[in-house]
Amino acid sequence: MDVIDQASQSEELVVNKSKFIGYTLVAQSRSGFLTQVHNIQKKNPGCNHIAFAYQIKTQSGVDSYFNDAGEPSGTAGKPLLNILEMKHITNSGLAAVSYTHLRAHETRHDL
């Protein structure tokens, strides 16, 4: 497995009337990862959902987890976890922030 140790990054995509912000997050523990997700929530108080997944290497193996954040079961967090598993990436995770049904002025990058 590849262990990611670079700084976290984000990228934004606007499709129709929805905006998505994807984050790559680096963490050495579940609590460290969840703290970063909490910080993302604070930076995006008006978002609809924040789905996420992580894989953290532990002494007993790999702690893998995903959260669909209210989306239909297995449709948001699970695909994120699948990416981490397919690429054999640990000590990192992915988070996807979604804003849906935006008005034209809300699709700007400064929201």
Coordinates of N, CA and C in Angstrom, one line a residue, residues 30-91:
R30 N -7.8 7.9 12.8 CA -9.2 8.1 12.6 C -9.6 9.5 13.1
S31 N -9.2 9.8 14.3 CA -9.5 11.1 15.0 C -8.9 12.2 14.2
G32 N -7.7 12.1 13.7 CA -7.1 13.1 12.9 C -7.8 13.4 11.6
F33 N -8.3 12.3 11.0 CA -9.0 12.5 9.8 C -10.4 13.2 10.1
L34 N -11.1 12.7 11.1 CA -12.4 13.2 11.4 C -12.3 14.7 11.8
T35 N -11.2 15.1 12.5 CA -11.0 16.5 12.8 C -11.0 17.3 11.5
Q36 N -10.3 16.8 10.5 CA -10.2 17.5 9.2 C -11.6 17.6 8.6
V37 N -12.4 16.6 8.6 CA -13.7 16.6 8.1 C -14.6 17.6 8.8
H38 N -14.4 17.7 10.1 CA -15.1 18.7 10.9 C -14.7 20.1 10.5
N39 N -13.5 20.3 10.2 CA -13.0 21.7 9.8 C -13.6 22.0 8.4
I40 N -13.7 21.0 7.5 CA -14.4 21.2 6.2 C -15.8 21.6 6.4
Q41 N -16.5 21.0 7.4 CA -17.9 21.3 7.7 C -18.0 22.7 8.1
K42 N -17.1 23.2 9.0 CA -17.1 24.6 9.4 C -16.9 25.6 8.3
K43 N -16.0 25.2 7.3 CA -15.8 26.1 6.2 C -16.9 26.1 5.2
N44 N -17.8 25.1 5.2 CA -18.9 24.9 4.3 C -20.2 24.8 5.0
P45 N -20.6 25.8 5.8 CA -21.8 25.6 6.6 C -23.1 25.5 5.8
G46 N -23.2 25.9 4.6 CA -24.4 25.9 3.8 C -24.5 24.7 2.8
C47 N -23.5 23.8 3.0 CA -23.5 22.6 2.0 C -24.6 21.7 2.3
N48 N -24.9 20.9 1.3 CA -26.0 19.8 1.5 C -25.4 18.6 2.2
H49 N -24.2 18.2 1.7 CA -23.7 16.9 2.2 C -22.1 17.0 2.2
I50 N -21.5 16.2 3.1 CA -20.1 16.0 3.0 C -19.9 14.5 3.2
A51 N -19.7 13.8 2.1 CA -19.4 12.4 2.1 C -17.9 12.2 2.2
F52 N -17.5 11.1 2.9 CA -16.1 10.9 3.0 C -15.7 9.4 3.2
A53 N -14.4 9.2 3.0 CA -13.9 7.8 3.2 C -12.4 8.0 3.6
Y54 N -11.9 7.0 4.3 CA -10.5 7.0 4.7 C -10.0 5.6 4.8
Q55 N -8.7 5.5 4.7 CA -7.9 4.2 5.1 C -6.7 4.7 5.9
I56 N -6.7 4.2 7.1 CA -5.6 4.5 8.0 C -4.9 3.2 8.4
K57 N -3.5 3.2 8.2 CA -2.7 2.0 8.6 C -2.6 2.0 10.1
T58 N -2.9 0.8 10.7 CA -2.8 0.6 12.1 C -1.9 -0.5 12.4
Q59 N -1.6 -0.8 13.7 CA -0.7 -1.9 14.1 C -1.4 -3.2 13.7
S60 N -2.7 -3.3 13.7 CA -3.4 -4.5 13.4 C -3.9 -4.6 11.9
G61 N -3.5 -3.7 11.1 CA -4.0 -3.8 9.7 C -4.4 -2.4 9.2
V62 N -5.5 -2.3 8.5 CA -5.9 -1.1 7.9 C -7.4 -0.8 8.4
D63 N -7.6 0.4 8.9 CA -8.9 0.9 9.4 C -9.5 1.6 8.2
S64 N -10.5 1.0 7.6 CA -11.2 1.6 6.4 C -12.6 2.0 6.9
Y65 N -13.1 3.1 6.4 CA -14.4 3.6 6.8 C -14.9 4.6 5.7
F66 N -16.3 4.6 5.5 CA -16.9 5.6 4.7 C -18.2 6.0 5.3
N67 N -18.6 7.2 4.9 CA -19.9 7.8 5.3 C -20.6 8.4 4.1
D68 N -21.8 8.0 3.8 CA -22.6 8.5 2.7 C -23.2 9.9 3.0
A69 N -23.2 10.3 4.2 CA -23.7 11.7 4.6 C -25.1 11.9 4.1
G70 N -26.0 10.9 4.3 CA -27.4 11.1 4.0 C -27.8 10.8 2.5
E71 N -26.8 10.5 1.7 CA -27.1 10.1 0.3 C -27.5 8.6 0.4
P72 N -28.2 8.1 -0.7 CA -28.6 6.7 -0.7 C -27.4 5.8 -0.3
S73 N -27.6 4.8 0.4 CA -26.6 3.9 0.9 C -25.6 3.4 -0.2
G74 N -24.3 3.6 0.0 CA -23.3 3.1 -0.9 C -23.1 4.0 -2.1
T75 N -23.7 5.1 -2.2 CA -23.6 5.9 -3.4 C -22.6 7.1 -3.3
A76 N -22.2 7.5 -2.2 CA -21.3 8.6 -2.0 C -20.0 8.3 -1.4
G77 N -20.0 7.8 -0.1 CA -18.8 7.5 0.6 C -18.1 6.2 0.0
K78 N -18.9 5.2 -0.3 CA -18.4 3.9 -0.8 C -17.5 4.1 -2.0
P79 N -18.0 4.9 -3.1 CA -17.1 5.1 -4.2 C -15.8 5.8 -3.9
L80 N -15.8 6.6 -2.9 CA -14.6 7.3 -2.4 C -13.6 6.2 -1.8
L81 N -14.2 5.4 -1.0 CA -13.4 4.3 -0.4 C -12.9 3.4 -1.5
N82 N -13.7 3.1 -2.5 CA -13.2 2.2 -3.6 C -12.0 2.8 -4.3
I83 N -11.9 4.1 -4.5 CA -10.8 4.7 -5.1 C -9.5 4.5 -4.2
L84 N -9.7 4.7 -2.9 CA -8.5 4.5 -2.0 C -8.1 3.0 -2.1
E85 N -9.0 2.1 -2.1 CA -8.7 0.7 -2.1 C -8.1 0.3 -3.4
M86 N -8.6 0.7 -4.6 CA -8.1 0.4 -5.9 C -6.7 0.9 -6.1
K87 N -6.4 2.1 -5.5 CA -5.1 2.7 -5.7 C -4.1 2.3 -4.5
H88 N -4.6 1.5 -3.6 CA -3.8 1.0 -2.5 C -3.2 2.2 -1.6
I89 N -4.1 3.1 -1.3 CA -3.6 4.3 -0.6 C -4.1 4.2 0.9
T90 N -3.1 4.5 1.8 CA -3.5 4.5 3.2 C -3.0 5.8 3.8
N91 N -3.4 6.0 5.1 CA -3.1 7.2 5.8 C -3.6 8.5 5.1

